[in-house]
Amino acid sequence: MPVRPPSLQSVAAFEAAARHQSFAKAADELNLTHGAISHAIRKLEARLGQTLFERRGRGVTLTADGRSLAARVRLSLNLLGDAFAPAAHGRERLRVSLMPAVASRILIPRLAELQTALSGLELDLRCSSALADLAAGEADVAVRFGPGGWAGVQALALADERLVPVARPDFRGGRPPRTVEDLLDCPVIRHPESAWRLWLDPVGIDEARLPTGLAIDDAGAVLDAAVAGCGVALARVRLAEPDLAAGRLVRLFEREASAEYGYWCVWNGGSPKRRLIEAFAEGLRATLSAGESR
């Protein structure tokens, strides 16, 4: 005999309390009393024989059992939501997590071409600098910039990346640096994943000789700062393509350096949407590859 699941109200009470780490906020969200939330949680704990929350004064935190259940409940609720989406829209839906800069500068310019290749697939883009928890069902697939080798996920390498110094065309009155030595007199913009040493080491110049400039931890904001004239940026070429094509930025040198990281699609190998995910990942890789050959 199949096990009868708890009421949806109890599940909703647990999910909201787990997300907010607060019974009171869960009650406000669901328009229930604090007592109703507490009662629903106690019933779930009695049913499972587990303590889901640690009560500390007026606050609560998830236990290890609570975190495990919360991840499975979120995944189940996402699947339940997706089950109704095709009926409403007549399309299959894929939630894609990616960094805002990757979305606006790499994916969006190629999106029409990709949508044509993936006819009938509705994409729900979730743009955030935080890594989505794929095991918890926060997204179906993620596009990441990194070294690969992430534990617990399937991954497909999409494309590599190159680095090149860029600046606005009228930087320093239209007299941007022409030699590597000229860079030593320019304000530079630094980013932790695009270290200047990668471009400078092959010509024997220590990155420490660069003047103090500006450090930004968002790759898109690095390019925005260069467009604003704040300094010379060591740009990721794929991200900089829209600015270079529009003339907002210019390459200062032809020589490129290979970035330490590349672009990847990653997903939960046990996802029921694996067929859609693999089609998206292969389609995106083909689209990026086609752009390189033009």
Short mmCIF file of C-alpha atoms in Angstrom, two decimals:
data_model
loop_
_atom_site.label_atom_id
_atom_site.label_comp_id
_atom_site.label_asym_id
_atom_site.label_seq_id
_atom_site.Cartn_x
_atom_site.Cartn_y
_atom_site.Cartn_z
CA MET A 1 0.00 0.00 0.00
CA PRO A 2 1.39 3.44 -0.89
CA VAL A 3 2.12 5.72 2.05
CA ARG A 4 -0.38 8.55 2.32
CA PRO A 5 1.53 11.85 2.19
CA PRO A 6 0.98 14.58 4.77
CA SER A 7 -1.41 17.40 3.96
CA LEU A 8 -0.21 20.04 1.51
CA GLN A 9 -0.79 22.64 4.21
CA SER A 10 1.68 20.85 6.50
CA VAL A 11 4.21 20.61 3.68
CA ALA A 12 3.75 24.31 2.86
CA ALA A 13 4.15 25.21 6.54
CA PHE A 14 7.41 23.26 6.78
CA GLU A 15 8.82 24.66 3.51
CA ALA A 16 8.05 28.26 4.51
CA ALA A 17 9.45 27.80 8.01
CA ALA A 18 12.59 26.17 6.60
CA ARG A 19 13.09 28.96 4.05
CA HIS A 20 12.56 31.79 6.55
CA GLN A 21 14.09 29.97 9.56
CA SER A 22 11.12 31.41 11.41
CA PHE A 23 7.69 30.11 12.36
CA ALA A 24 6.37 33.67 12.66
CA LYS A 25 7.43 34.66 9.14
CA ALA A 26 6.02 31.41 7.77
CA ALA A 27 2.72 32.18 9.49
CA ASP A 28 2.64 35.67 7.96
CA GLU A 29 3.38 34.34 4.48
CA LEU A 30 0.70 31.63 4.63
CA ASN A 31 -1.83 33.75 6.53
CA LEU A 32 -1.89 31.25 9.41
CA THR A 33 -1.30 31.60 13.13
CA HIS A 34 2.04 30.90 14.73
CA GLY A 35 0.35 28.06 16.60
CA ALA A 36 -0.88 26.48 13.36
CA ILE A 37 2.64 26.45 11.93
CA SER A 38 4.06 25.00 15.15
CA HIS A 39 1.35 22.34 15.26
CA ALA A 40 1.98 21.33 11.62
CA ILE A 41 5.72 20.99 12.27
CA ARG A 42 5.15 18.89 15.40
CA LYS A 43 2.88 16.55 13.42
CA LEU A 44 5.55 16.13 10.74
CA GLU A 45 8.22 15.46 13.38
CA ALA A 46 6.00 12.86 15.07
CA ARG A 47 5.26 11.21 11.73
CA LEU A 48 8.94 11.01 10.77
CA GLY A 49 10.32 10.35 14.23
CA GLN A 50 12.81 13.16 13.65
CA THR A 51 13.47 16.61 15.04
CA LEU A 52 13.32 19.01 12.10
CA PHE A 53 14.03 22.29 13.91
CA GLU A 54 16.07 23.34 16.91
CA ARG A 55 14.03 25.81 18.99
CA ARG A 56 16.14 28.54 20.55
CA GLY A 57 14.08 31.18 22.25
CA ARG A 58 11.97 32.74 19.51
CA GLY A 59 14.24 31.54 16.74
CA VAL A 60 14.50 28.20 14.97
CA THR A 61 17.19 26.55 12.86
CA LEU A 62 17.01 23.43 10.75
CA THR A 63 18.59 20.25 12.05
CA ALA A 64 20.52 17.96 9.70
CA ASP A 65 17.33 15.93 9.21
CA GLY A 66 15.43 19.16 8.58
CA ARG A 67 17.91 20.33 5.94
CA SER A 68 17.69 16.98 4.16
CA LEU A 69 13.88 17.07 4.16
CA ALA A 70 13.82 20.72 3.05
CA ALA A 71 15.96 19.93 -0.01
CA ARG A 72 13.66 17.07 -1.02
CA VAL A 73 10.51 19.09 -0.39
CA ARG A 74 11.76 22.00 -2.53
CA LEU A 75 12.63 19.63 -5.35
CA SER A 76 9.18 18.03 -5.11
CA LEU A 77 7.40 21.40 -5.07
CA ASN A 78 9.38 22.55 -8.11
CA LEU A 79 8.41 19.38 -9.95
CA LEU A 80 4.78 19.91 -8.92
CA GLY A 81 4.90 23.46 -10.26
CA ASP A 82 6.44 22.28 -13.51
CA ALA A 83 3.72 19.65 -13.85
CA PHE A 84 1.12 22.41 -14.16
CA ALA A 85 3.19 24.78 -16.31
CA PRO A 86 2.99 22.68 -19.54
CA ALA A 87 -0.77 22.38 -19.13
CA ALA A 88 -1.05 26.14 -18.94
CA HIS A 89 1.42 27.02 -21.66
CA GLY A 90 1.67 23.91 -23.85
CA ARG A 91 5.48 24.03 -23.58
CA GLU A 92 8.21 22.20 -21.70
CA ARG A 93 10.01 24.44 -19.21
CA LEU A 94 13.61 24.56 -18.04
CA ARG A 95 14.89 26.72 -15.18
CA VAL A 96 18.42 27.97 -15.93
CA SER A 97 20.66 29.53 -13.26
CA LEU A 98 23.48 31.81 -14.40
CA MET A 99 25.45 34.90 -13.46
CA PRO A 100 23.88 38.20 -14.58
CA ALA A 101 26.90 39.10 -16.73
CA VAL A 102 26.86 35.72 -18.48
CA ALA A 103 23.12 36.10 -19.09
CA SER A 104 23.25 39.61 -20.55
CA ARG A 105 26.55 39.40 -22.46
CA ILE A 106 26.78 35.79 -23.63
CA LEU A 107 23.41 34.04 -23.54
CA ILE A 108 20.95 36.83 -24.44
CA PRO A 109 22.73 37.84 -27.69
CA ARG A 110 22.49 34.18 -28.81
CA LEU A 111 19.12 33.39 -27.27
CA ALA A 112 16.99 33.70 -30.42
CA GLU A 113 19.27 31.26 -32.24
CA LEU A 114 19.24 28.88 -29.30
CA GLN A 115 15.44 29.04 -28.96
CA THR A 116 15.09 28.15 -32.61
CA ALA A 117 17.27 25.10 -32.09
CA LEU A 118 15.27 24.14 -28.98
CA SER A 119 11.83 24.67 -30.47
CA GLY A 120 9.07 24.08 -27.93
CA LEU A 121 11.27 24.56 -24.85
CA GLU A 122 10.45 27.46 -22.52
CA LEU A 123 13.48 28.87 -20.69
CA ASP A 124 13.11 30.44 -17.25
CA LEU A 125 16.36 32.35 -16.61
CA ARG A 126 17.35 32.79 -12.95
CA CYS A 127 20.08 35.45 -12.85
CA SER A 128 22.02 35.56 -9.60
CA SER A 129 25.60 35.73 -8.38
CA ALA A 130 24.84 32.94 -5.91
CA LEU A 131 25.34 29.35 -7.03
CA ALA A 132 22.01 27.56 -7.28
CA ASP A 133 21.61 24.45 -5.14
CA LEU A 134 20.84 21.94 -7.87
CA ALA A 135 20.29 19.08 -5.42
CA ALA A 136 17.60 21.15 -3.71
CA GLY A 137 15.89 21.86 -7.02
CA GLU A 138 16.59 25.62 -7.08
CA ALA A 139 17.27 25.27 -10.82
CA ASP A 140 17.24 22.50 -13.42
CA VAL A 141 20.59 23.44 -14.95
CA ALA A 142 23.26 26.06 -14.27
CA VAL A 143 25.77 27.81 -16.53
CA ARG A 144 28.94 28.36 -14.52
CA PHE A 145 32.34 29.90 -15.07
CA GLY A 146 34.88 27.83 -13.23
CA PRO A 147 37.42 24.99 -13.25
CA GLY A 148 34.93 22.13 -13.55
CA GLY A 149 35.10 19.05 -11.37
CA TRP A 150 32.17 20.00 -9.11
CA ALA A 151 31.08 17.16 -6.84
CA GLY A 152 27.65 15.59 -7.14
CA VAL A 153 26.68 17.02 -10.54
CA GLN A 154 26.91 16.16 -14.22
CA ALA A 155 28.87 18.67 -16.26
CA LEU A 156 29.48 19.55 -19.91
CA ALA A 157 32.29 21.90 -20.97
CA LEU A 158 30.82 24.67 -23.14
CA ALA A 159 33.71 26.91 -24.13
CA ASP A 160 37.04 28.22 -22.97
CA GLU A 161 37.81 31.89 -22.32
CA ARG A 162 40.59 34.31 -23.26
CA LEU A 163 41.81 37.48 -21.59
CA VAL A 164 42.87 40.75 -23.25
CA PRO A 165 43.38 44.31 -21.96
CA VAL A 166 40.62 46.75 -22.99
CA ALA A 167 39.74 50.39 -22.40
CA ARG A 168 37.31 52.96 -23.73
CA PRO A 169 38.41 54.49 -27.07
CA ASP A 170 39.08 57.95 -25.62
CA PHE A 171 40.90 56.65 -22.55
CA ARG A 172 43.54 59.18 -21.54
CA GLY A 173 42.45 61.62 -24.20
CA GLY A 174 42.56 59.04 -26.96
CA ARG A 175 46.11 58.01 -26.10
CA PRO A 176 45.66 54.55 -24.55
CA PRO A 177 48.72 52.43 -23.69
CA ARG A 178 50.47 51.07 -26.78
CA THR A 179 53.16 48.97 -25.11
CA VAL A 180 53.17 46.67 -22.14
CA GLU A 181 55.43 49.12 -20.31
CA ASP A 182 52.78 51.81 -20.82
CA LEU A 183 50.41 49.76 -18.66
CA LEU A 184 52.66 50.41 -15.67
CA ASP A 185 51.51 54.04 -15.71
CA CYS A 186 47.79 53.30 -16.08
CA PRO A 187 45.09 52.67 -13.52
CA VAL A 188 43.99 49.06 -13.88
CA ILE A 189 40.84 47.23 -12.89
CA ARG A 190 41.29 43.88 -11.16
CA HIS A 191 38.97 40.88 -10.89
CA PRO A 192 39.76 37.76 -8.81
CA GLU A 193 39.03 35.32 -11.66
CA SER A 194 40.98 37.27 -14.30
CA ALA A 195 44.35 37.85 -12.68
CA TRP A 196 46.65 40.22 -14.56
CA ARG A 197 49.57 37.83 -13.99
CA LEU A 198 48.06 35.49 -16.60
CA TRP A 199 48.64 38.14 -19.27
CA LEU A 200 51.82 39.71 -17.85
CA ASP A 201 53.86 36.65 -16.85
CA PRO A 202 54.61 35.52 -20.44
CA VAL A 203 56.37 38.85 -21.09
CA GLY A 204 58.25 38.77 -17.79
CA ILE A 205 56.46 41.59 -15.98
CA ASP A 206 55.47 41.17 -12.34
CA GLU A 207 51.83 42.00 -11.68
CA ALA A 208 52.95 43.78 -8.50
CA ARG A 209 54.42 46.54 -10.68
CA LEU A 210 50.96 47.60 -11.84
CA PRO A 211 49.76 50.75 -10.08
CA THR A 212 47.05 50.63 -7.46
CA GLY A 213 43.71 50.80 -9.19
CA LEU A 214 40.24 49.38 -8.72
CA ALA A 215 39.15 45.88 -7.66
CA ILE A 216 35.67 44.58 -8.54
CA ASP A 217 34.32 41.08 -7.86
CA ASP A 218 31.73 41.08 -10.68
CA ALA A 219 33.02 40.50 -14.22
CA GLY A 220 30.24 42.51 -15.84
CA ALA A 221 30.86 45.47 -13.52
CA VAL A 222 34.56 45.31 -14.47
CA LEU A 223 33.61 46.01 -18.08
CA ASP A 224 31.13 48.72 -17.06
CA ALA A 225 33.91 50.41 -15.10
CA ALA A 226 36.21 50.28 -18.14
CA VAL A 227 33.46 51.81 -20.31
CA ALA A 228 33.12 54.56 -17.70
CA GLY A 229 36.84 55.34 -18.05
CA CYS A 230 37.91 54.05 -14.64
CA GLY A 231 40.93 52.24 -16.02
CA VAL A 232 42.21 49.39 -18.16
CA ALA A 233 40.46 46.06 -17.63
CA LEU A 234 41.75 42.58 -18.36
CA ALA A 235 38.55 41.47 -20.04
CA ARG A 236 37.10 38.05 -20.64
CA VAL A 237 36.74 38.22 -24.41
CA ARG A 238 33.37 36.47 -24.58
CA LEU A 239 31.89 38.83 -22.01
CA ALA A 240 33.38 41.88 -23.72
CA GLU A 241 32.08 41.02 -27.22
CA PRO A 242 28.99 43.32 -27.06
CA ASP A 243 31.08 46.29 -25.86
CA LEU A 244 33.82 45.66 -28.41
CA ALA A 245 31.33 45.29 -31.26
CA ALA A 246 29.55 48.52 -30.27
CA GLY A 247 32.81 50.45 -29.95
CA ARG A 248 32.35 51.16 -26.25
CA LEU A 249 35.64 49.35 -25.61
CA VAL A 250 38.70 48.66 -27.74
CA ARG A 251 41.35 45.98 -27.49
CA LEU A 252 44.70 47.52 -26.54
CA PHE A 253 46.79 44.56 -27.71
CA GLU A 254 46.24 41.60 -30.01
CA ARG A 255 47.94 39.14 -27.70
CA GLU A 256 45.53 37.12 -25.59
CA ALA A 257 46.06 34.91 -22.56
CA SER A 258 44.12 31.77 -21.73
CA ALA A 259 41.87 32.15 -18.70
CA GLU A 260 42.24 29.67 -15.88
CA TYR A 261 38.54 28.83 -16.04
CA GLY A 262 35.93 28.08 -18.69
CA TYR A 263 32.15 27.92 -19.11
CA TRP A 264 30.21 24.81 -18.11
CA CYS A 265 26.68 23.49 -17.94
CA VAL A 266 26.05 21.56 -14.73
CA TRP A 267 22.97 19.67 -13.55
CA ASN A 268 21.70 17.04 -11.15
CA GLY A 269 22.29 13.68 -12.81
CA GLY A 270 19.08 12.33 -11.30
CA SER A 271 16.89 15.08 -12.69
CA PRO A 272 13.72 13.89 -14.47
CA LYS A 273 14.42 16.64 -17.02
CA ARG A 274 17.74 15.16 -18.05
CA ARG A 275 16.73 14.87 -21.72
CA LEU A 276 15.79 18.57 -21.88
CA ILE A 277 18.89 19.61 -19.95
CA GLU A 278 21.25 17.72 -22.25
CA ALA A 279 19.52 19.21 -25.31
CA PHE A 280 19.95 22.71 -23.83
CA ALA A 281 23.60 22.10 -22.93
CA GLU A 282 24.50 20.69 -26.34
CA GLY A 283 22.55 23.47 -28.07
CA LEU A 284 24.35 26.17 -26.10
CA ARG A 285 27.74 24.59 -26.78
CA ALA A 286 26.98 24.40 -30.51
CA THR A 287 25.81 28.04 -30.54
CA LEU A 288 28.98 29.22 -28.82
CA SER A 289 31.12 27.14 -31.17
CA ALA A 290 29.32 28.54 -34.23
CA GLY A 291 30.04 32.06 -33.01
CA GLU A 292 33.78 31.31 -32.89
CA SER A 293 33.82 30.22 -36.55
CA ARG A 294 32.18 33.40 -37.87
#
